[in-house]
Amino acid sequence: MIKLDQFLKLLGVASTGGQAKHMIVDGDVQVNGTLETRRGRKLVTGDKVTVGNQTFEVGDLES
């Protein structure tokens, strides 16, 4: 598992944790097609995160 804000930072969508937090709180992020405003939302393999017109799938984080 990985938290949503950490995932955005890992991808490079957000350059800092603070920027990721603002993106999430401002309503710029969807998880599995649903608006998500909790930065601590835990993501699992297969979850789809959408920011703007880009969608990213959470891969197997163990590999």
Short mmCIF file of C-alpha atoms in Angstrom, two decimals:
data_model
loop_
_atom_site.label_atom_id
_atom_site.label_comp_id
_atom_site.label_asym_id
_atom_site.label_seq_id
_atom_site.Cartn_x
_atom_site.Cartn_y
_atom_site.Cartn_z
CA MET A 1 0.00 0.00 0.00
CA ILE A 2 0.97 3.60 -0.55
CA LYS A 3 -0.73 6.83 0.46
CA LEU A 4 -2.21 8.99 -2.28
CA ASP A 5 0.04 11.98 -1.60
CA GLN A 6 3.13 9.77 -1.64
CA PHE A 7 2.02 8.19 -4.93
CA LEU A 8 1.65 11.59 -6.61
CA LYS A 9 5.10 12.59 -5.42
CA LEU A 10 6.63 9.27 -6.52
CA LEU A 11 5.19 9.72 -10.01
CA GLY A 12 6.52 13.25 -10.25
CA VAL A 13 3.02 14.68 -10.70
CA ALA A 14 3.70 16.73 -7.56
CA SER A 15 7.22 17.94 -6.84
CA THR A 16 6.69 18.08 -3.07
CA GLY A 17 4.40 16.56 -0.49
CA GLY A 18 2.90 20.00 0.10
CA GLN A 19 2.04 20.38 -3.56
CA ALA A 20 0.45 16.92 -3.56
CA LYS A 21 -1.62 17.85 -0.50
CA HIS A 22 -2.93 21.01 -2.20
CA MET A 23 -3.80 19.13 -5.39
CA ILE A 24 -5.80 16.58 -3.40
CA VAL A 25 -7.54 19.05 -1.05
CA ASP A 26 -8.40 21.35 -3.98
CA GLY A 27 -10.28 18.50 -5.68
CA ASP A 28 -7.87 17.91 -8.56
CA VAL A 29 -7.51 14.15 -7.97
CA GLN A 30 -9.80 11.19 -8.57
CA VAL A 31 -9.29 7.61 -7.43
CA ASN A 32 -11.14 4.96 -9.41
CA GLY A 33 -13.32 7.66 -10.96
CA THR A 34 -14.35 9.24 -7.65
CA LEU A 35 -13.16 12.61 -6.33
CA GLU A 36 -10.76 12.02 -3.45
CA THR A 37 -9.85 14.74 -0.95
CA ARG A 38 -8.08 12.59 1.66
CA ARG A 39 -4.34 12.76 1.13
CA GLY A 40 -3.85 9.75 3.38
CA ARG A 41 -6.09 7.55 1.22
CA LYS A 42 -4.35 4.18 0.96
CA LEU A 43 -3.95 2.90 -2.57
CA VAL A 44 -3.63 -0.74 -3.54
CA THR A 45 -2.50 -2.48 -6.70
CA GLY A 46 -4.99 -1.84 -9.50
CA ASP A 47 -6.30 1.50 -8.21
CA LYS A 48 -6.48 4.18 -10.90
CA VAL A 49 -5.51 7.74 -10.03
CA THR A 50 -6.53 10.57 -12.35
CA VAL A 51 -5.02 14.05 -12.28
CA GLY A 52 -6.22 16.37 -15.02
CA ASN A 53 -6.27 14.33 -18.21
CA GLN A 54 -3.69 11.77 -17.03
CA THR A 55 -4.58 8.45 -15.41
CA PHE A 56 -2.05 6.30 -13.58
CA GLU A 57 -2.55 2.74 -12.37
CA VAL A 58 -1.01 1.63 -9.11
CA GLY A 59 1.30 -1.25 -9.96
CA ASP A 60 2.70 -4.01 -7.85
CA LEU A 61 4.68 -2.01 -5.33
CA GLU A 62 6.60 -5.05 -4.09
CA SER A 63 8.48 -5.64 -7.37
#
